[in-house]
Tab-separated table of C-alpha atoms in Angstrom:
chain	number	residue	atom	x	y	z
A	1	UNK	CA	-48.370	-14.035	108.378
A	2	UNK	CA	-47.660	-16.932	106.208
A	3	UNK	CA	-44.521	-18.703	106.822
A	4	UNK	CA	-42.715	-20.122	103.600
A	5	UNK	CA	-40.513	-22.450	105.888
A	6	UNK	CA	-40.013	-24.584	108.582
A	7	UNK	CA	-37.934	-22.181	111.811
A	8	UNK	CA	-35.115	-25.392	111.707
A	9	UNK	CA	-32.751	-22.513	112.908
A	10	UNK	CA	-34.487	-21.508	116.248
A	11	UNK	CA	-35.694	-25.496	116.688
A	12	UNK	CA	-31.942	-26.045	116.621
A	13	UNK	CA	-31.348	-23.362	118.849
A	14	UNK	CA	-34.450	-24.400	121.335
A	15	UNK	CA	-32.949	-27.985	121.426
A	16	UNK	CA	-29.536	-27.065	121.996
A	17	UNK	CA	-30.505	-24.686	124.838
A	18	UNK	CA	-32.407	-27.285	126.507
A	19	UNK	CA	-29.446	-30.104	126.181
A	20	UNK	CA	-27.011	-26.862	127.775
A	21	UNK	CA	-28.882	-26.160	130.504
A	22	UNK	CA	-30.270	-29.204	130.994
A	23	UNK	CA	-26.800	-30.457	131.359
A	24	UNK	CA	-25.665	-28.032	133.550
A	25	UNK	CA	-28.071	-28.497	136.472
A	26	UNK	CA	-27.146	-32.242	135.921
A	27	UNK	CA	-23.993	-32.245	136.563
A	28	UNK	CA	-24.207	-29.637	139.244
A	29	UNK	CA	-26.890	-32.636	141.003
A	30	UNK	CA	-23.987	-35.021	140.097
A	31	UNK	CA	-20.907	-33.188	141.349
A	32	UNK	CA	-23.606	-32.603	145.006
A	33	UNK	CA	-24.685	-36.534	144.996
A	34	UNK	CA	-20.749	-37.560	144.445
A	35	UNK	CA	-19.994	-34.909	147.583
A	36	UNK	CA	-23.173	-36.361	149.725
A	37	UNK	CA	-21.879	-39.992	149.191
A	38	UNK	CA	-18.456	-38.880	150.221
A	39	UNK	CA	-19.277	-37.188	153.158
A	40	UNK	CA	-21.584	-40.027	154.534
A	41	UNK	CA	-18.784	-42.561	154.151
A	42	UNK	CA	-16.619	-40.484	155.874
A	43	UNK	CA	-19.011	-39.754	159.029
A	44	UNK	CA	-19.938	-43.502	159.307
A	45	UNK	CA	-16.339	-44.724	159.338
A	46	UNK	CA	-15.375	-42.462	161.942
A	47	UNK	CA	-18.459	-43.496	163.917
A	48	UNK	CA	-18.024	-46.771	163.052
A	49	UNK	CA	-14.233	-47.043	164.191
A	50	UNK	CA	-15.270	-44.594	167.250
A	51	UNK	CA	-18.169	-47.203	168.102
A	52	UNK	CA	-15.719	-49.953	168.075
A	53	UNK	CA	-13.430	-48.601	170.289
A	54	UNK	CA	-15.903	-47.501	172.810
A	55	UNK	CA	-17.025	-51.102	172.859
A	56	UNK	CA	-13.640	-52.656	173.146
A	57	UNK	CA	-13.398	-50.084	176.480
A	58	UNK	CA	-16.701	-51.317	177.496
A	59	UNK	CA	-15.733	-55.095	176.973
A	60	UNK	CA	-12.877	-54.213	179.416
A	61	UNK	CA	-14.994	-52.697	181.551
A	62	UNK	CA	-17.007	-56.026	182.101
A	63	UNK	CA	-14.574	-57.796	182.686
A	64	UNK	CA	-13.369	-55.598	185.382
A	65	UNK	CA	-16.826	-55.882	187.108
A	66	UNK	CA	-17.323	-59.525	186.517
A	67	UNK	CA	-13.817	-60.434	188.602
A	68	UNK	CA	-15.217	-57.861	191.152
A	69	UNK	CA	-18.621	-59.118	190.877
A	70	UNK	CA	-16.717	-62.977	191.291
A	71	UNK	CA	-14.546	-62.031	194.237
A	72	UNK	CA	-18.066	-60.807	195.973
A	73	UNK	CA	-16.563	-57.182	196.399
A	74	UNK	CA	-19.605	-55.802	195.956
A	75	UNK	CA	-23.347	-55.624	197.354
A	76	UNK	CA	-25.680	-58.197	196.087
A	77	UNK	CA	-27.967	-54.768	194.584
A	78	UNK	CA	-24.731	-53.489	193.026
A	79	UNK	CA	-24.311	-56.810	191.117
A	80	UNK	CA	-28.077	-56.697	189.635
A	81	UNK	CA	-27.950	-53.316	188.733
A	82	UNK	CA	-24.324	-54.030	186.595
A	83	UNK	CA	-26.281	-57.155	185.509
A	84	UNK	CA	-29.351	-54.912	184.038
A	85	UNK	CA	-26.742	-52.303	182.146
A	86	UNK	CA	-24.895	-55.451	180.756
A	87	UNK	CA	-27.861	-55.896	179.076
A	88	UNK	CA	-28.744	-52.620	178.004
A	89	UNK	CA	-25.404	-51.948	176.831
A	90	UNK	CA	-25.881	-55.103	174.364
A	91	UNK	CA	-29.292	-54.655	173.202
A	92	UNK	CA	-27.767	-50.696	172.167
A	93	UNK	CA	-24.840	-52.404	170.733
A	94	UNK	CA	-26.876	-54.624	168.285
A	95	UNK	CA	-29.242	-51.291	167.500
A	96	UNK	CA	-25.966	-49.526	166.699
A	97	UNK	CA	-24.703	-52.400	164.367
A	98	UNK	CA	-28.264	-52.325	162.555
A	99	UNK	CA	-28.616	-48.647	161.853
A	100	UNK	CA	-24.839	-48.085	160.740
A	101	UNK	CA	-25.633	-50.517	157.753
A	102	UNK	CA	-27.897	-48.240	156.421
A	103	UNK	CA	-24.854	-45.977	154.942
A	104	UNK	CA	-24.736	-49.690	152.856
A	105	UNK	CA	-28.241	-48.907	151.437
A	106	UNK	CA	-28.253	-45.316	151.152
A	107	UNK	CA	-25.029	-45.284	148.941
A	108	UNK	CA	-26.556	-48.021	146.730
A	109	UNK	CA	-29.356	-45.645	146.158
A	110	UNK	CA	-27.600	-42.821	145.586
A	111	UNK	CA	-25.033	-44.492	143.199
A	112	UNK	CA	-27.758	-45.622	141.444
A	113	UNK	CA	-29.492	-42.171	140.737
A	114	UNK	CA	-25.919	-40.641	139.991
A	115	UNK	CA	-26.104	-43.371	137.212
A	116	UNK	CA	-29.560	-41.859	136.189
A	117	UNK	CA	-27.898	-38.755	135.945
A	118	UNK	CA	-25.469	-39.714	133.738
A	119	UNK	CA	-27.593	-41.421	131.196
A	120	UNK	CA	-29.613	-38.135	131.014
A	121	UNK	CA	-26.993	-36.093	130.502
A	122	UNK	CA	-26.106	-38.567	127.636
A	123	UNK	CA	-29.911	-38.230	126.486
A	124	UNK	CA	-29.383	-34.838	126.422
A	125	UNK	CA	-26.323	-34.847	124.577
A	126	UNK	CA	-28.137	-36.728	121.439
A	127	UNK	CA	-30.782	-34.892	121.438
A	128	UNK	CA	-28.702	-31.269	121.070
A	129	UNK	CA	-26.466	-33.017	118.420
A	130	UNK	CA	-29.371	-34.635	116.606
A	131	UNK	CA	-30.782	-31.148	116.372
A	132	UNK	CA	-27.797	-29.748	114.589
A	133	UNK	CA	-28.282	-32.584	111.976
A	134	UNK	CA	-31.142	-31.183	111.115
A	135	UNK	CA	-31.258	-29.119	107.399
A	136	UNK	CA	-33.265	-26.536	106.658
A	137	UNK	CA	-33.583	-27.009	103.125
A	138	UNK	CA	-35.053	-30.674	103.542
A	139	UNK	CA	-39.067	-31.033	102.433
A	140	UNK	CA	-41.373	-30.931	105.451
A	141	UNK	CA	-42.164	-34.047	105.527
A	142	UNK	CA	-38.602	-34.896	105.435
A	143	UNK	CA	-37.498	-33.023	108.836
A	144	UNK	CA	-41.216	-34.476	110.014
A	145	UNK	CA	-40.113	-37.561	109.670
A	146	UNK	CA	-36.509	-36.571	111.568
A	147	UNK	CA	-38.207	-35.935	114.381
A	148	UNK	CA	-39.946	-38.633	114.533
A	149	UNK	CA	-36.914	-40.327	114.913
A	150	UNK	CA	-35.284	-38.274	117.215
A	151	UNK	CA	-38.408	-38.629	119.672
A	152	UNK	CA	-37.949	-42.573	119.300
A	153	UNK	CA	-34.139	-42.844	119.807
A	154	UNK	CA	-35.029	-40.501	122.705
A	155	UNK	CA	-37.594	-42.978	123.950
A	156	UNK	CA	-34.995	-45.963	123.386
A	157	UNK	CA	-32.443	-44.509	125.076
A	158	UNK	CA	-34.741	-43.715	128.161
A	159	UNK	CA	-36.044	-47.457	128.171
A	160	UNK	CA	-32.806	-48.576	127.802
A	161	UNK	CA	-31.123	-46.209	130.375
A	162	UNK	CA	-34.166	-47.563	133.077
A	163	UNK	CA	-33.545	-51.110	132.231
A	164	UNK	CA	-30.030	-50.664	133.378
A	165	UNK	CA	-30.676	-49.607	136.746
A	166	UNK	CA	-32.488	-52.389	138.265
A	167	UNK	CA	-33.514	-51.544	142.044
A	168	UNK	CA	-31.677	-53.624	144.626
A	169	UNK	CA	-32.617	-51.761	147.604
A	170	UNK	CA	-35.929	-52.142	148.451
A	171	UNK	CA	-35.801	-51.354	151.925
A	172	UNK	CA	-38.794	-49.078	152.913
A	173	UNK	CA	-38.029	-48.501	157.019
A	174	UNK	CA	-36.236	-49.356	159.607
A	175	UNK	CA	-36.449	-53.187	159.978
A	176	UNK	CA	-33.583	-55.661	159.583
A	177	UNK	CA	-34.491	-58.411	157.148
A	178	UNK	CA	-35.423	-61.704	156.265
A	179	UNK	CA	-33.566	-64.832	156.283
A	180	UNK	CA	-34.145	-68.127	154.688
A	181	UNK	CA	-32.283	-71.483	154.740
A	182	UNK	CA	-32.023	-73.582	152.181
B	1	UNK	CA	-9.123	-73.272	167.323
B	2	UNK	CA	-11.526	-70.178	165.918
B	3	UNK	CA	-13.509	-70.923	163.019
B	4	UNK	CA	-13.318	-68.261	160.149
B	5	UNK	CA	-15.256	-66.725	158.261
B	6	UNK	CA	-14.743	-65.018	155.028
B	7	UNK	CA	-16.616	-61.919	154.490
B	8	UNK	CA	-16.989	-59.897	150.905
B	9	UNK	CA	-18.346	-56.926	150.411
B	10	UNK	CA	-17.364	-53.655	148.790
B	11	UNK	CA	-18.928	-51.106	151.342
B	12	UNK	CA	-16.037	-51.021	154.259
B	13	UNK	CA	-18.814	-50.156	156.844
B	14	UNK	CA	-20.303	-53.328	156.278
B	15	UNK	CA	-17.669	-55.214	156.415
B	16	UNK	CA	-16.546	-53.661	159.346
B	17	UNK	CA	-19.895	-54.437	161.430
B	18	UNK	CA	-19.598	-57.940	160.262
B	19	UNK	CA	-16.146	-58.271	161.210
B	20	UNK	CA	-17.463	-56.335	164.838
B	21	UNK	CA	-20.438	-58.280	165.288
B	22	UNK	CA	-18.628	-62.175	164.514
B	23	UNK	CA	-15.344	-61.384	165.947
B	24	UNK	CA	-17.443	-60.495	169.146
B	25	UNK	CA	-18.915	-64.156	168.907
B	26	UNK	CA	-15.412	-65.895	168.786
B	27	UNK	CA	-14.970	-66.353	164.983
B	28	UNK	CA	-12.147	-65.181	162.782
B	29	UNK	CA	-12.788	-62.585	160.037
B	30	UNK	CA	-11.134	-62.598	157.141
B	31	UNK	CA	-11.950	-59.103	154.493
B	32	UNK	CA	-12.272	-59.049	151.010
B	33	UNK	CA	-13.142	-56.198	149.268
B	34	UNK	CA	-15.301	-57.837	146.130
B	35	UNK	CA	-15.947	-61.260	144.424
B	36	UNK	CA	-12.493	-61.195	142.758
B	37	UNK	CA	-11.096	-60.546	146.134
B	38	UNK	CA	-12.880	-62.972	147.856
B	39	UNK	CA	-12.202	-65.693	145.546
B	40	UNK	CA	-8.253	-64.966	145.905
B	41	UNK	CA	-8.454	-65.213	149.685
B	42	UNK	CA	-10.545	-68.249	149.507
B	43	UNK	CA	-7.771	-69.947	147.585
B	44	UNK	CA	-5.136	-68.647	149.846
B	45	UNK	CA	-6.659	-70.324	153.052
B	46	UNK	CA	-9.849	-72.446	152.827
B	47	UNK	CA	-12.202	-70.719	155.376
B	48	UNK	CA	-15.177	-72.633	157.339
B	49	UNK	CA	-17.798	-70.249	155.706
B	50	UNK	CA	-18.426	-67.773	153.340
B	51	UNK	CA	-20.774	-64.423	153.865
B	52	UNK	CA	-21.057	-62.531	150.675
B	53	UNK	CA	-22.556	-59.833	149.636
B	54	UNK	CA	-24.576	-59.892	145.463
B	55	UNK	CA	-24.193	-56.264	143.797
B	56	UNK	CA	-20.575	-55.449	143.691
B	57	UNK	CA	-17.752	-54.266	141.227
B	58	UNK	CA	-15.663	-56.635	139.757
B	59	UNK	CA	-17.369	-59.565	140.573
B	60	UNK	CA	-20.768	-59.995	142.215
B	61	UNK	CA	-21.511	-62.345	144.676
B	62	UNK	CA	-22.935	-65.183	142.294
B	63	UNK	CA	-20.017	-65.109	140.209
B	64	UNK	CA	-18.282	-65.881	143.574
B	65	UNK	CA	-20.170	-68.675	144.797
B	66	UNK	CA	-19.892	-70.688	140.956
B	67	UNK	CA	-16.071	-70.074	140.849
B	68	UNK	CA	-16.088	-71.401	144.285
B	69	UNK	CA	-17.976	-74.537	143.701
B	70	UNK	CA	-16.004	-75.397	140.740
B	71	UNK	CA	-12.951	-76.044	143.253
B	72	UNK	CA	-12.584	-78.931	145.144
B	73	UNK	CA	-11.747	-77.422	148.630
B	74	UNK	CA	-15.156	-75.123	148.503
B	75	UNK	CA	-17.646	-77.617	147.569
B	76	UNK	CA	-18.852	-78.383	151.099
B	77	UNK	CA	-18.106	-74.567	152.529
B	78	UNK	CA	-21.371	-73.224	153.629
B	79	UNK	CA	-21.927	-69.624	151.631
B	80	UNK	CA	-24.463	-67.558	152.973
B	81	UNK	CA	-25.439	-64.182	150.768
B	82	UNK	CA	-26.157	-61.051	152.990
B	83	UNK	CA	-27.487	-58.717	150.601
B	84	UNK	CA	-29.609	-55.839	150.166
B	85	UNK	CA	-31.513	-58.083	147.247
B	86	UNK	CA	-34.753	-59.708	148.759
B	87	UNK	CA	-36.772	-60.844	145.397
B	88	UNK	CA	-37.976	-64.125	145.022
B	89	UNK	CA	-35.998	-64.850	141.572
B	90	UNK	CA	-32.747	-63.527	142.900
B	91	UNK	CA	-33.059	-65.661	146.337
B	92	UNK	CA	-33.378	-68.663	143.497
B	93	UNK	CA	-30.455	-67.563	141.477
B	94	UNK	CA	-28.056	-67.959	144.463
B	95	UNK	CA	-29.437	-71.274	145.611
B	96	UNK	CA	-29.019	-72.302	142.261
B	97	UNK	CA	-25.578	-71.069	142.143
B	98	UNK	CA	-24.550	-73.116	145.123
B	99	UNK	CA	-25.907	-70.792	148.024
B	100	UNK	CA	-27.091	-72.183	151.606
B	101	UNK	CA	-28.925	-69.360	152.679
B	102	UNK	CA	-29.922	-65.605	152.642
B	103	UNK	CA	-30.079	-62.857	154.761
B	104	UNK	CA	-31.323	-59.304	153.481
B	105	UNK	CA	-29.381	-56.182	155.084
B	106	UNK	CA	-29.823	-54.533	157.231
B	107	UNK	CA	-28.993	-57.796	159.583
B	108	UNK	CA	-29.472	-58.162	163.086
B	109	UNK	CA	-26.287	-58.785	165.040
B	110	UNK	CA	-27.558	-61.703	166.741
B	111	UNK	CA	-29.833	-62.982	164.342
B	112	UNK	CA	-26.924	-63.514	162.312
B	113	UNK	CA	-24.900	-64.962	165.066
B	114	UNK	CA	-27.696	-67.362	165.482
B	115	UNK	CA	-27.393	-68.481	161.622
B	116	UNK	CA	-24.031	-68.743	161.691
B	117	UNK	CA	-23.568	-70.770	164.625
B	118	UNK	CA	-26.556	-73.028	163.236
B	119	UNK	CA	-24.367	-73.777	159.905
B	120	UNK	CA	-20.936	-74.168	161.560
B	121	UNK	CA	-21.444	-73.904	165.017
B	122	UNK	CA	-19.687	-72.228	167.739
């Protein structure tokens, strides 16, 4: 079958179906990564403001032992067992501290790919309106040459949208990090 | 008298284990939510150090640090960045801009206790 011209029409239509549902499942993985962000903050505050109180009680707590522990009230065995949970209780405290600020790093992350998301959806976009700018009755070459360009503003855009999201978290486990002096 | 300490960043549960963990050594916190912030609270009371935090709206932390060396009262003010940024060129950016140290979250509670007592003591 010989075809006399170019199929702009269902070109068009394939680009403008890939922009829609492209689109779509973006902003559905948007709308989930806003919720999951949302959520997180909420659940650390709460633990954070719970963990805080718990460790004002405790603070109180030592103090109550270490007038009892003073006034020699109680057994010598007592005392170094209270002494050993004292210490305990601090080295969980400080493990506590550490892991909450991971809700720091994990936002950054995900505000960072919600970014990503955005920039596609904006790739997308062009690329669904550039395809209804393209005219059937142009010369081959002439729509050739139109998509060229479209495939190169596409690849600009995706450069430029990667450029703009520079990593700052570069955490890779569980470790707190480094510090220098200058 | 407590020495304080002015602490910026734009995640609250940061802040708030900052506040928890140097409030616990016998320091003063004082919040700000951003550079912008953190700048206006800095003029309001000059504080005896500064912990700030780099990627934030508004104004970022090395923003921050410049406006604060350009007045008189902050010249001397130790600022310490505590920041999820760990790259070589970065860590030169802030000492450039005025920084005296940097410590890459996640931070240990006492490490940082440690710090801060070595810049401004107890």
């Amino acid at each position: 079958m010989e075809i006399k011209a170019l199929p702009i029409e269902e070109l068009r239509k394939l680009l403008a179906a890939v922009s829609e549902h492209g689109k779509q499942h973006l902003v559905e993985v948007e709308a989930d990564l806003l919720q999951t962000t949302f959520l997180l903050n909420e659940a650390i505050e709460k633990l954070g403001a719970g963990f805080a109180a718990i460790h004002e009680a405790v603070a109180q707590q030592q103090l109550i032992i270490a007038q009892l522990t003073d006034s020699q009230a109680l057994p010598q065995a007592s005392v170094e067992k209270l002494d050993i949970l004292k210490h305990t209780i601090s080295d969980e405290v400080n493990a506590v501290v550490t892991s909450l600020q991971f809700q720091d790093l994990t936002s950054q992350l995900i505000s960072r790919t919600i970014k990503r998301v955005i920039g596609l959806k904006d790739l997308l976009h062009e690329l669904e309106t550039h395809g209804n700018a393209m005219d059937p009755s142009h010369e081959h070459e002439q729509i050739a040459q139109f998509l060229e360009m479209m495939s190169h503003n596409l690849h600009e855009g995706s450069h430029a949208l990667s450029g703009g999201l520079r990593r700052s978290v570069g955490q890779q486990d569980m470790a707190t990090g480094d510090i220098d002096l200058f | 008298m407590a020495k304080t300490i002015l602490a910026v960043d734009d995640s609250g549960s940061l802040r708030q284990m900052v506040a928890f963990s140097l409030k616990a050594a016998g320091y003063e916190v004082v919040q700000a939510v951003d550079g912008q912030d953190g700048l206006n609270k800095a003029k309001e009371k000059t504080v005896d150090l500064v912990l700030t935090d780099q990627n934030m709206p508004i104004m970022d932390g090395l923003t921050l640090i410049k406006n604060l060396r350009a007045l008189g009262s902050y010249q001397k003010v130790p600022i310490l960045m505590l920041t999820t940024e760990s790259s070589d060129e970065m860590k030169a950016k802030g000492k450039a801009a005025g920084a005296n140290g940097w410590l890459v979250k996640p931070f240990d509670p006492k490490r940082l206790i440690e710090v801060v007592q070595k810049v401004i003591g107890s």
